[in-house]
PDB file of C-alpha atoms in Angstrom:
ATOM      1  CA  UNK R 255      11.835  -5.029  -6.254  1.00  0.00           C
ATOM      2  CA  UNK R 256      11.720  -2.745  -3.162  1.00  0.00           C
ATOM      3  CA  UNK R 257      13.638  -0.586  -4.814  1.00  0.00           C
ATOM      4  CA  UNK R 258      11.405  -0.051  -7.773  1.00  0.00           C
ATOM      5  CA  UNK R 259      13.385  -2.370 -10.294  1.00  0.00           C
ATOM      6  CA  UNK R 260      10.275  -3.596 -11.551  1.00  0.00           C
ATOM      7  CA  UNK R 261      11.442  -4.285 -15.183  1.00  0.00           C
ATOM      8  CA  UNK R 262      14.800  -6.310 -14.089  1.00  0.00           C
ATOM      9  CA  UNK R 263      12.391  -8.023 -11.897  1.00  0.00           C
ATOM     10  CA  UNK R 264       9.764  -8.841 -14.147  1.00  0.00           C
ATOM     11  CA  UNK R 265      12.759 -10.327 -16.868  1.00  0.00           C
ATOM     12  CA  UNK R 266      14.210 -12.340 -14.022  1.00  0.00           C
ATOM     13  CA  UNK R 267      10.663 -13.833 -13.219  1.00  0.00           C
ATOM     14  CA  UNK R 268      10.024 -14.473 -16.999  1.00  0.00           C
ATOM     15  CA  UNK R 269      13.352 -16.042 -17.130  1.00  0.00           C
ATOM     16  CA  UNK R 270      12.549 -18.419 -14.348  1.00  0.00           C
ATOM     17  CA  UNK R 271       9.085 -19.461 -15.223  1.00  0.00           C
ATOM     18  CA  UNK R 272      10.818 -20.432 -18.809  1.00  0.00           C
ATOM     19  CA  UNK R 273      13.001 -22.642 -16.965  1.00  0.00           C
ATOM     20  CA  UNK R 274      11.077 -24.220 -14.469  1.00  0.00           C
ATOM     21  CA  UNK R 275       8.556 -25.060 -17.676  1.00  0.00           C
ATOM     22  CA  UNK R 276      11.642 -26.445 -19.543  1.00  0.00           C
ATOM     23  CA  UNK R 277      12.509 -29.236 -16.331  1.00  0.00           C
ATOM     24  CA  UNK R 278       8.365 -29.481 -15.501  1.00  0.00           C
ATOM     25  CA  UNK R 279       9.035 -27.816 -12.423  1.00  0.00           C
ATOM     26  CA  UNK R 280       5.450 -26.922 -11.481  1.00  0.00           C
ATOM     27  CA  UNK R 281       6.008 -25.329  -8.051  1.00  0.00           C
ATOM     28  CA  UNK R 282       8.867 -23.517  -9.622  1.00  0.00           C
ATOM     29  CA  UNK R 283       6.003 -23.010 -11.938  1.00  0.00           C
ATOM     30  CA  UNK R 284       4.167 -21.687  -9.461  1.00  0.00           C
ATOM     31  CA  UNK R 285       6.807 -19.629  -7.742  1.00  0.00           C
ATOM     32  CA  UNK R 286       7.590 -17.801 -11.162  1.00  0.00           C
ATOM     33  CA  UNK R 287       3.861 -17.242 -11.360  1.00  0.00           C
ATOM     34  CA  UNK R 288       3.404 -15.470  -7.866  1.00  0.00           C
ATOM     35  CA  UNK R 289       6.845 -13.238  -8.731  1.00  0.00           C
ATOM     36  CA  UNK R 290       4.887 -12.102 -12.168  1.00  0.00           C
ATOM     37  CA  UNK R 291       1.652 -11.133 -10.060  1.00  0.00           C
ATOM     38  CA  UNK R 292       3.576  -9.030  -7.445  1.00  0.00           C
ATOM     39  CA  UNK R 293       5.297  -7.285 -10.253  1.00  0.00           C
ATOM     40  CA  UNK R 294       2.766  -6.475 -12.544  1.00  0.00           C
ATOM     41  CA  UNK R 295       0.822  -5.425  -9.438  1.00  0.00           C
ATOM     42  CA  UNK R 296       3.197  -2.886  -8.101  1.00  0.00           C
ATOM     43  CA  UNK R 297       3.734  -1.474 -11.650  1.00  0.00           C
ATOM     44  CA  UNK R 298      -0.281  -1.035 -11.396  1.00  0.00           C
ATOM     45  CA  UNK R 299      -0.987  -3.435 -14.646  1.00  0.00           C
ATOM     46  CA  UNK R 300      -3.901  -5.528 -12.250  1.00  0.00           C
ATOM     47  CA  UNK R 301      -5.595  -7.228 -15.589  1.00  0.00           C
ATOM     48  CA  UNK R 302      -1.522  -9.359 -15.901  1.00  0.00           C
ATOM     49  CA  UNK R 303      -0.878  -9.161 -12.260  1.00  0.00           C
ATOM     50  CA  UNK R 304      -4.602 -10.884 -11.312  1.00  0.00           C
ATOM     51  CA  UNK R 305      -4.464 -13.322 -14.392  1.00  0.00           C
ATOM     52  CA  UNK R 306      -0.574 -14.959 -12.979  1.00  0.00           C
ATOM     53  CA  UNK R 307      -1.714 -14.590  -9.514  1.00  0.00           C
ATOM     54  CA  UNK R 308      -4.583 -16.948 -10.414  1.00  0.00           C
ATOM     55  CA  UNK R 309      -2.436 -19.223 -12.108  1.00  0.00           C
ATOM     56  CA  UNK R 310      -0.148 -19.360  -8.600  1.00  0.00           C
ATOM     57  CA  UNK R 311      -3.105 -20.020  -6.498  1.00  0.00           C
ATOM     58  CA  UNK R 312      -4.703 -23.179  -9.159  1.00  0.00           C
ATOM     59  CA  UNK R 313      -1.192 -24.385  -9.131  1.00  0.00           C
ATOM     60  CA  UNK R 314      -0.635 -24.216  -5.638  1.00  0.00           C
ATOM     61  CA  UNK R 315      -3.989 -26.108  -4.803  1.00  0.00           C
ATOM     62  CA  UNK R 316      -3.339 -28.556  -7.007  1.00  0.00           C
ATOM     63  CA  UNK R 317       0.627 -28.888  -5.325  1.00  0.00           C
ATOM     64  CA  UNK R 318      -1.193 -28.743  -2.009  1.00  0.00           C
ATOM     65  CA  UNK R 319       1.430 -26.272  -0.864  1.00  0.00           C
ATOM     66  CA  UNK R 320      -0.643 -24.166   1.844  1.00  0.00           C
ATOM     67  CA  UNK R 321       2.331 -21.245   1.674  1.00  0.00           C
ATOM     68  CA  UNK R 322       2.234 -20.459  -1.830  1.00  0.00           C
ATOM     69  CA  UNK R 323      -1.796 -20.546  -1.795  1.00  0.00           C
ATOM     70  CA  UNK R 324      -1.942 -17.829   0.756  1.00  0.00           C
ATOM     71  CA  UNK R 325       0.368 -15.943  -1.093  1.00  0.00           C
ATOM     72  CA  UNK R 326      -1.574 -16.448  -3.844  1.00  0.00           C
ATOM     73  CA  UNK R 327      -5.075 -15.177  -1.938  1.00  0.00           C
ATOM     74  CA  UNK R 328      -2.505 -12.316  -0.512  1.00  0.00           C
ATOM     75  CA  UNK R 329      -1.243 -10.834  -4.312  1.00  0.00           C
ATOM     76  CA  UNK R 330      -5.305 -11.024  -5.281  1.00  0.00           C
ATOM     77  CA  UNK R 331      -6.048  -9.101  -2.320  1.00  0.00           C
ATOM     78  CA  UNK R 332      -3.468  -6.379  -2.637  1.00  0.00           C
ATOM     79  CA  UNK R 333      -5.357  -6.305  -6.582  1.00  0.00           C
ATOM     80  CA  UNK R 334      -8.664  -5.384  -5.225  1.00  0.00           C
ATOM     81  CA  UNK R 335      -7.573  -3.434  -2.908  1.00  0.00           C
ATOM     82  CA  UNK R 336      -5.581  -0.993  -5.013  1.00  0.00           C
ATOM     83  CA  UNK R 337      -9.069  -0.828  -7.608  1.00  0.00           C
ATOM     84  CA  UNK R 338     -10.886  -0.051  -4.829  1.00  0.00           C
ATOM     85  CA  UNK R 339     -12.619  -3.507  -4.586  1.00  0.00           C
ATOM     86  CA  UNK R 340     -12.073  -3.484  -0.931  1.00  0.00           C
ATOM     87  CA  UNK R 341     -14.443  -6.519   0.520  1.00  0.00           C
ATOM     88  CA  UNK R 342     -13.381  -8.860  -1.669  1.00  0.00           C
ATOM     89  CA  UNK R 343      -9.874  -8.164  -0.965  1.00  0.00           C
ATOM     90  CA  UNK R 344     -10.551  -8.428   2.909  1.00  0.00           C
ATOM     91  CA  UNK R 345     -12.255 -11.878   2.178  1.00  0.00           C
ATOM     92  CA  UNK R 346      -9.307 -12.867   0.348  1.00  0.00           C
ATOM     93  CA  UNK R 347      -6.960 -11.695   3.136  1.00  0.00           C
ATOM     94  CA  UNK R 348      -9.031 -13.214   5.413  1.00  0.00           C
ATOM     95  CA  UNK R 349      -8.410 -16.773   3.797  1.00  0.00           C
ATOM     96  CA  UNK R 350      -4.705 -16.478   3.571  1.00  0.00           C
ATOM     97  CA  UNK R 351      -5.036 -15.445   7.521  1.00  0.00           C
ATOM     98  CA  UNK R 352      -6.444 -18.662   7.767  1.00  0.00           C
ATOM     99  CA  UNK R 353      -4.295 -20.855   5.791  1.00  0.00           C
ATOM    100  CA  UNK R 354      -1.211 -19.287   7.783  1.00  0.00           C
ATOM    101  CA  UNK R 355      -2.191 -19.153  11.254  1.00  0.00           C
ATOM    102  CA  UNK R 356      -2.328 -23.020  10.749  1.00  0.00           C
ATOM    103  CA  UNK R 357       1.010 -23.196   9.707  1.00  0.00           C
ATOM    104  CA  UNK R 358       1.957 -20.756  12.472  1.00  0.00           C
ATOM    105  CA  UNK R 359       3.405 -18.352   9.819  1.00  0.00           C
ATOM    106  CA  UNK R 360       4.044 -15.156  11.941  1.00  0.00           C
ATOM    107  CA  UNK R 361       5.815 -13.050   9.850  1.00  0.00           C
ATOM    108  CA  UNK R 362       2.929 -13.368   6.598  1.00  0.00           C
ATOM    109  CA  UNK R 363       0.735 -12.756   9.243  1.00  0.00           C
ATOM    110  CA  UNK R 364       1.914  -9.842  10.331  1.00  0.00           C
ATOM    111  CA  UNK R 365       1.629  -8.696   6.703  1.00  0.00           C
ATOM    112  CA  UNK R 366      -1.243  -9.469   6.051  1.00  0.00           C
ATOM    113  CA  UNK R 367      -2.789  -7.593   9.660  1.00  0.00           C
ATOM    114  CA  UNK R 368      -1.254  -5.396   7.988  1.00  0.00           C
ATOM    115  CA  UNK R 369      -2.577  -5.530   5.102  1.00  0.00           C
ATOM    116  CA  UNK R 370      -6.124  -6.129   6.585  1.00  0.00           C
ATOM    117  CA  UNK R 371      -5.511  -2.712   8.289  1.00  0.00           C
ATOM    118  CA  UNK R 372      -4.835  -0.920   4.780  1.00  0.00           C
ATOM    119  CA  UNK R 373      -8.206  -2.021   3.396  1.00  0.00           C
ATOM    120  CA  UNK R 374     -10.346  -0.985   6.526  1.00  0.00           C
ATOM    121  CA  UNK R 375      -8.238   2.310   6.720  1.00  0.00           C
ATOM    122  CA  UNK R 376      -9.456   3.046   2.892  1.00  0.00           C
ATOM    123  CA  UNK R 377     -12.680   1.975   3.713  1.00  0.00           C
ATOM    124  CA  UNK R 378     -12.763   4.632   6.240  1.00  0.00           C
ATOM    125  CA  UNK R 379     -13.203   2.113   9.394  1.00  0.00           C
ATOM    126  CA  UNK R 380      -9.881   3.687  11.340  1.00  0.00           C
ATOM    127  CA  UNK R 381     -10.499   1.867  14.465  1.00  0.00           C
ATOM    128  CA  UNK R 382     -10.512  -1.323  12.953  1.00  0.00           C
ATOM    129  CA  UNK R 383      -7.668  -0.749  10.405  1.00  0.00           C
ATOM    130  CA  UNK R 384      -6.172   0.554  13.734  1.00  0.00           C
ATOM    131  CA  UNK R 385      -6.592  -2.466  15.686  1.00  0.00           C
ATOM    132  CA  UNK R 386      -4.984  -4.977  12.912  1.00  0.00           C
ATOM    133  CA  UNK R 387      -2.143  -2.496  12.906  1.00  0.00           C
ATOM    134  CA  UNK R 388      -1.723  -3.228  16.295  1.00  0.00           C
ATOM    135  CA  UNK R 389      -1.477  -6.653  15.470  1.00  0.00           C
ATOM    136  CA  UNK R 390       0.901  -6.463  12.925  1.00  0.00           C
ATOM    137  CA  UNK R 391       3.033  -4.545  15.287  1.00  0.00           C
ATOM    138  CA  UNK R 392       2.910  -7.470  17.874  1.00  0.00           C
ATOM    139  CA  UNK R 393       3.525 -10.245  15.867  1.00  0.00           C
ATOM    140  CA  UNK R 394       6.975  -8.415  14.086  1.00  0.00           C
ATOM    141  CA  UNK R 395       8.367  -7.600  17.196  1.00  0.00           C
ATOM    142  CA  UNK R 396       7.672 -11.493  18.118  1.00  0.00           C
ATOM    143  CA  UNK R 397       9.243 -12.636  14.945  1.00  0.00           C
ATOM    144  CA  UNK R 398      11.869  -9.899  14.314  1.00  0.00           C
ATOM    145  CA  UNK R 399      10.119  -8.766  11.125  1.00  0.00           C
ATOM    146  CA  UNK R 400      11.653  -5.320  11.337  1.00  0.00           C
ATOM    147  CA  UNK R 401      10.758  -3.499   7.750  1.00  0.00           C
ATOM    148  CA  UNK R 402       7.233  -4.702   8.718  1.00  0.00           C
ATOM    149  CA  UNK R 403       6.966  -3.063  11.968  1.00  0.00           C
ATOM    150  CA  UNK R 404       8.083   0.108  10.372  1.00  0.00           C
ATOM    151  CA  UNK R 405       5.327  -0.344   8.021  1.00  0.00           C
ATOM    152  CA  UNK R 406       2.286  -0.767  10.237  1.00  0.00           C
ATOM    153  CA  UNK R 407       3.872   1.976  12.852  1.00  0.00           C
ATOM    154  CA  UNK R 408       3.211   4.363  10.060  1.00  0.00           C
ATOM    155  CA  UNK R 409      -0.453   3.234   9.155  1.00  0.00           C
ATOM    156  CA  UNK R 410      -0.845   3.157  12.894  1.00  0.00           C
ATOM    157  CA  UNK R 411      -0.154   6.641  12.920  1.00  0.00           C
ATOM    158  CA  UNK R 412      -1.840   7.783   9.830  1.00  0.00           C
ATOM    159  CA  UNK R 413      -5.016   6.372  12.081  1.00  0.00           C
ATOM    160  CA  UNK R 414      -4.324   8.338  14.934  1.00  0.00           C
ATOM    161  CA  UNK R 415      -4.163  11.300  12.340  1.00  0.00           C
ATOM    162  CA  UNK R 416      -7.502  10.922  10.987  1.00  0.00           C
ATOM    163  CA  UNK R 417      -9.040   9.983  14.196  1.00  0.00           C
ATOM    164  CA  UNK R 418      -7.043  13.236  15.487  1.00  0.00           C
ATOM    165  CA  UNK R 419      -4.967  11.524  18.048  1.00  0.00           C
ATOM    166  CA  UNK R 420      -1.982  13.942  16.452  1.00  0.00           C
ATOM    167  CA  UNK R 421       0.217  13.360  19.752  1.00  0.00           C
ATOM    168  CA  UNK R 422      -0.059   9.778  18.889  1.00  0.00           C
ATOM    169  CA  UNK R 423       0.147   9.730  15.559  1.00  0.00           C
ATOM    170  CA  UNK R 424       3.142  11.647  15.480  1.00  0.00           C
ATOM    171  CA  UNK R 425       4.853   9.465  17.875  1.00  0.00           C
ATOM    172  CA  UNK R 426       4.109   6.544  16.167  1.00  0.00           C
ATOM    173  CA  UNK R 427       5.599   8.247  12.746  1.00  0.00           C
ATOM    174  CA  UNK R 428       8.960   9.311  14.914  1.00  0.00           C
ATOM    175  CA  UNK R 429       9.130   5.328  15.915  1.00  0.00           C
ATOM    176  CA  UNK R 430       8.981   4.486  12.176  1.00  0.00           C
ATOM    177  CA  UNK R 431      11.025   6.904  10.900  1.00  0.00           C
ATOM    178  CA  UNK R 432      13.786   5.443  13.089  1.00  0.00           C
ATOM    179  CA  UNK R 433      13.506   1.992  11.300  1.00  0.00           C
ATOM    180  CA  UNK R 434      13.834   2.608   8.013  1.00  0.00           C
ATOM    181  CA  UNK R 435      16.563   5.565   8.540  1.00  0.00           C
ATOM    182  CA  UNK R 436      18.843   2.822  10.010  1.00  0.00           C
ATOM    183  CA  UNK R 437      17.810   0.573   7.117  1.00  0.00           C
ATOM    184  CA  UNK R 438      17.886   3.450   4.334  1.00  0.00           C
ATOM    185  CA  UNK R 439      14.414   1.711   2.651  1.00  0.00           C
ATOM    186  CA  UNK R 440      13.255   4.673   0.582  1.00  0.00           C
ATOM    187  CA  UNK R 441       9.627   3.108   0.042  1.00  0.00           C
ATOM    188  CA  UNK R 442       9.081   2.972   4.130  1.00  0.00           C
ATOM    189  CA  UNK R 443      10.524   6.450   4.309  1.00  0.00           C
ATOM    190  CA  UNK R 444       7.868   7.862   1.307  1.00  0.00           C
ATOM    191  CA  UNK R 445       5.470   6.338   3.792  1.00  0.00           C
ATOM    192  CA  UNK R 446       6.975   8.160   6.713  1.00  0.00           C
ATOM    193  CA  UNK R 447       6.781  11.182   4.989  1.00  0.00           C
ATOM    194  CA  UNK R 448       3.340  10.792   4.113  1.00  0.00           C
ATOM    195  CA  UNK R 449       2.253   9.991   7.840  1.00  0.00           C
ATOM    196  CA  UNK R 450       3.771  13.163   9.224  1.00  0.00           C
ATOM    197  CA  UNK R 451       2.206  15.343   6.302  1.00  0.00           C
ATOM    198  CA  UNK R 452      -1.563  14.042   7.021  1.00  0.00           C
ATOM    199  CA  UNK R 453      -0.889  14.259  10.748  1.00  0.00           C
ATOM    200  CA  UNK R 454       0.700  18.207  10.098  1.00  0.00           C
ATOM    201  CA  UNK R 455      -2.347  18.441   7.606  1.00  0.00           C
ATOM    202  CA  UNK R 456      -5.032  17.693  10.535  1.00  0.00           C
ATOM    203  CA  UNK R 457      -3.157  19.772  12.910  1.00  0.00           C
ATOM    204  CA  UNK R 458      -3.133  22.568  10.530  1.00  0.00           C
ATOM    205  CA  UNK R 459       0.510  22.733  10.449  1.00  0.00           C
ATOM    206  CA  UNK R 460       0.807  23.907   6.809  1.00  0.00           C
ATOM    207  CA  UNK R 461       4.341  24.485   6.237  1.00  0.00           C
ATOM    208  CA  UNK R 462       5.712  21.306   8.012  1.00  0.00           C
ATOM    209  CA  UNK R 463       2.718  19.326   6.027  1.00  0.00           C
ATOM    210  CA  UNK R 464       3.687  20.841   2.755  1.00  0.00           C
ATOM    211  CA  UNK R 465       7.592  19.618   2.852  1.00  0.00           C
ATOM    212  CA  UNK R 466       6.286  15.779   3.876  1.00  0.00           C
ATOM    213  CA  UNK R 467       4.155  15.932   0.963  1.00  0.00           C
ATOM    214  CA  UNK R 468       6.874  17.263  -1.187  1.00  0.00           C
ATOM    215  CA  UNK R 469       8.939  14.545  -0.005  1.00  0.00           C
ATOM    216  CA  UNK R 470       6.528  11.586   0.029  1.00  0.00           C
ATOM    217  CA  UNK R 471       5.851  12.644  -3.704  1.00  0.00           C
ATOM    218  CA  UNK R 472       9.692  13.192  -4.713  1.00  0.00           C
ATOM    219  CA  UNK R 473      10.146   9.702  -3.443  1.00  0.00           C
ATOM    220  CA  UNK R 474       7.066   7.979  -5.424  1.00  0.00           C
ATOM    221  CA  UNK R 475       7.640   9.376  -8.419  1.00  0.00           C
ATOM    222  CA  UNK R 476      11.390   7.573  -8.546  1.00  0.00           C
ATOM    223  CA  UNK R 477      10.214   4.323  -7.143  1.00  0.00           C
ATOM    224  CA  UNK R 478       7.440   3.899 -10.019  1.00  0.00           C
ATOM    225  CA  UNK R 479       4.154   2.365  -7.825  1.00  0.00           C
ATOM    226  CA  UNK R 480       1.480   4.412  -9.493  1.00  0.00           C
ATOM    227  CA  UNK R 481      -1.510   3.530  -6.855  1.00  0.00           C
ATOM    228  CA  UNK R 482       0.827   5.411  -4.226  1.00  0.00           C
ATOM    229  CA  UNK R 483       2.118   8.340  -6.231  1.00  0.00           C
ATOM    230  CA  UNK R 484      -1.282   8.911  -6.944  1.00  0.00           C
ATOM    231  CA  UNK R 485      -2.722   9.193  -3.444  1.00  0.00           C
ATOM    232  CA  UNK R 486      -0.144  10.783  -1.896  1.00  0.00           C
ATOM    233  CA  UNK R 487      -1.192  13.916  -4.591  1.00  0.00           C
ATOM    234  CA  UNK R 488      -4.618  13.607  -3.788  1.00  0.00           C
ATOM    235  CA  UNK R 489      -4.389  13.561   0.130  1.00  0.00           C
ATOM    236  CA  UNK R 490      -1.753  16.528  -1.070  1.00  0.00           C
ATOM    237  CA  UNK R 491      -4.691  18.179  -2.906  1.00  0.00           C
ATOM    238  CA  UNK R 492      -6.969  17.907   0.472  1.00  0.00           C
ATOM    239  CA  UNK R 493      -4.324  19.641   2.349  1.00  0.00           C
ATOM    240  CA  UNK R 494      -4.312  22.853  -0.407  1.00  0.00           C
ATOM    241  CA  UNK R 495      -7.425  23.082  -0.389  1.00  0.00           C
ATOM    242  CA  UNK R 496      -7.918  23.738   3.462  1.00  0.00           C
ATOM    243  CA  UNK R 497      -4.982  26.106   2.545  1.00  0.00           C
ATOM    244  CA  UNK R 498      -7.480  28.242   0.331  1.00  0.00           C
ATOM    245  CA  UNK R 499      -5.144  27.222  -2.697  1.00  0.00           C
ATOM    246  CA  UNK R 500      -7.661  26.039  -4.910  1.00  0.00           C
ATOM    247  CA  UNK R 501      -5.730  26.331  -8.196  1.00  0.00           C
ATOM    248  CA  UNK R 502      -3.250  23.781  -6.920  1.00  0.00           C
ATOM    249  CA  UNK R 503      -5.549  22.030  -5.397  1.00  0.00           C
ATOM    250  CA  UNK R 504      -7.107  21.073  -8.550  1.00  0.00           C
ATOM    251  CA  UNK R 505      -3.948  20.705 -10.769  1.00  0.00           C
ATOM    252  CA  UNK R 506      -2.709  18.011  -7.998  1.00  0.00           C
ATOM    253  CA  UNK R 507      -6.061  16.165  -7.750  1.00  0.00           C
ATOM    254  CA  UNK R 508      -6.380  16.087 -11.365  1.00  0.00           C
ATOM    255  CA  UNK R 509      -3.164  14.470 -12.009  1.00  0.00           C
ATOM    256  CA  UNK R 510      -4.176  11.881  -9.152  1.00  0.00           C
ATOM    257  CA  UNK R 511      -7.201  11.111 -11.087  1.00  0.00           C
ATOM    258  CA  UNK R 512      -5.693  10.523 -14.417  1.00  0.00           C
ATOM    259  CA  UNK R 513      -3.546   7.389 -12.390  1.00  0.00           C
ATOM    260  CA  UNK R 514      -6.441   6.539 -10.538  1.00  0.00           C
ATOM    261  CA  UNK R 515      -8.261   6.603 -13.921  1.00  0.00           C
ATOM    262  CA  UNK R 516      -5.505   4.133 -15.700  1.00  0.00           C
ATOM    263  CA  UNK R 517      -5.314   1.960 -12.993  1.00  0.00           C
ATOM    264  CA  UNK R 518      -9.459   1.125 -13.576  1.00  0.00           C
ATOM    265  CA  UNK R 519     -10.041   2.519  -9.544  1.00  0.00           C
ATOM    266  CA  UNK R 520     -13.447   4.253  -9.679  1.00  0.00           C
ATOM    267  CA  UNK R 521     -13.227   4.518  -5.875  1.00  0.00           C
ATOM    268  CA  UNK R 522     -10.555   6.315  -5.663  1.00  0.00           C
ATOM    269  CA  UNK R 523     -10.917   8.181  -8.948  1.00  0.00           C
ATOM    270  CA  UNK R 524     -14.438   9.366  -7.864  1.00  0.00           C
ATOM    271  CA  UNK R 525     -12.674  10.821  -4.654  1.00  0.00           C
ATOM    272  CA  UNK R 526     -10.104  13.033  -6.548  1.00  0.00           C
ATOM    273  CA  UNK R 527     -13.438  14.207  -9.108  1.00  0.00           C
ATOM    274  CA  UNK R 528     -14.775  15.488  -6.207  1.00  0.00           C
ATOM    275  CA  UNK R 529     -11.849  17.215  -4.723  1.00  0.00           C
ATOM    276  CA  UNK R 530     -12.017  18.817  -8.383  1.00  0.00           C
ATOM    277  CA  UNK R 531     -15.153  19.940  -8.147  1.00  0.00           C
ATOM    278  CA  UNK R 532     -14.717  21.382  -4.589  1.00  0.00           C
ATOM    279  CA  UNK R 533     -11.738  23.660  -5.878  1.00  0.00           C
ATOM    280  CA  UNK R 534     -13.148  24.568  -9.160  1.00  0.00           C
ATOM    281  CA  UNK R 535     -16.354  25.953  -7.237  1.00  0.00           C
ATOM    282  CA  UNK R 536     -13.626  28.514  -5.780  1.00  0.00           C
ATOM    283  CA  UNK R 537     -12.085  29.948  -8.698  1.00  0.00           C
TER     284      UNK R 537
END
């Protein structure tokens, strides 16, 4: 699913919650469930993905598995997260935290610091996002969770960006860049690229920005994860319109709001209006 296989996914899952219904499985049940939510999720369809994910964490309860529950709280989170919902996805992530430093769980709790540090970041708090990436840095390097060291490296540095550490930020990129080069993950890389274009973007490095944008979108647009695709275009459209490029600007803003739009986000979706607005006021 990494790869952006969503549909051969979501069959398989389908497949497997039909046959752990047929033997009365119910943490297979369960299991089938959470696969359903993650992929509806990453294809952006958050009414299907929330409604299975639910199912997962009732089931889960009722199996008193502690794993699958957090997982459960974890897929809800990433939800309201990605519709701009952002407190009651930290409360959620904040449970599953919970649940799995009990069961001494590193590596899901390195995702979900992680994950913690995504919500504050769009939230705008930087130096608490920051300090969760941090975390999820530590505890991946403790438990050899590689890919997700990568990941919060980059977040780390898109931090630094915004808080204009750019020395930093760009260091932290170059570390990430390394991991998922050597293990040729083309979703870690579009986040790479995206790093190094808002880090070139603050430093007002317009033709190195440009070509990490270019990339981070190429890459989106084949994996299919619509939330990403569309805010790599509208941190894009911020960078053109610094650039004076106003036309652009707007064309690349509007198509992030027409995803932002589909995927219910009014957060998000308000942001790109106004990035509209700005540019059209220029022409």
């Amino acid at each position: 699913m990494r790869l952006g296989k969503h549909d051969d996914a979501e069959k398989a899952s389908h497949a497997a919650l039909e046959i752990s219904k047929r033997i009365s499985s119910k943490e297979g049940i369960a299991k089938a469930h959470h696969s359903l939510g993650n992929v509806y999720w990453r294809k952006g369809q958050y009414t299907r993905a929330k409604g299975h994910l639910e199912e997962t964490l009732e089931l889960a309860q009722a199996l008193a598995n502690p794993e699958l529950e957090a997982g459960a709280l974890m897929g809800l989170a990433n939800v309201y997260d990605e519709q701009g919902r952002y407190d009651r996805g930290i409360d959620y992530s904040k449970k599953a935290l919970e649940i799995l430093s009990r069961e001494r769980k590193f590596r899901a709790m390195a995702t979900l610091n992680n994950n913690l540090g995504v919500a504050y970041a769009r939230k705008g708090d930087f130096q608490t996002a920051a300090s969760h990436y941090e975390k999820c840095v530590e505890l991946s390097r403790e438990a050899e969770y590689v890919v997700m060291e990568g990941w919060a490296l980059f977040n780390l540095a898109e931090c630094h960006a915004e808080m204009m550490n750019i020395d930093i930020a760009l260091e932290r990129t170059k570390e990430s860049e390394e991991i998922f080069t050597r293990l040729k993950d083309d979703l870690g890389m579009s986040g790479v690229h995206m790093s190094y274009a808002i880090a070139y973007r603050n430093a007002q490095k317009w033709k190195e920005c440009m070509e990490h944008f270019d990339k981070t979108i190429q890459i989106r647009e084949k994996l299919g994860m619509p939330y990403r695709l569309a805010d790599a275009r509208l941190e894009y459209s911020l960078a053109l319109v610094k650039m004076m490029e106003f036309q652009k600007a707007m064309e690349e803003a509007r198509k992030s709001k027409d995803i932002f739009d589909e995927l219910d986000n009014e957060v998000m979706a308000s942001r790109a209006a106004k990035v509209i607005e700005e540019a059209q006021d220029h022409l």
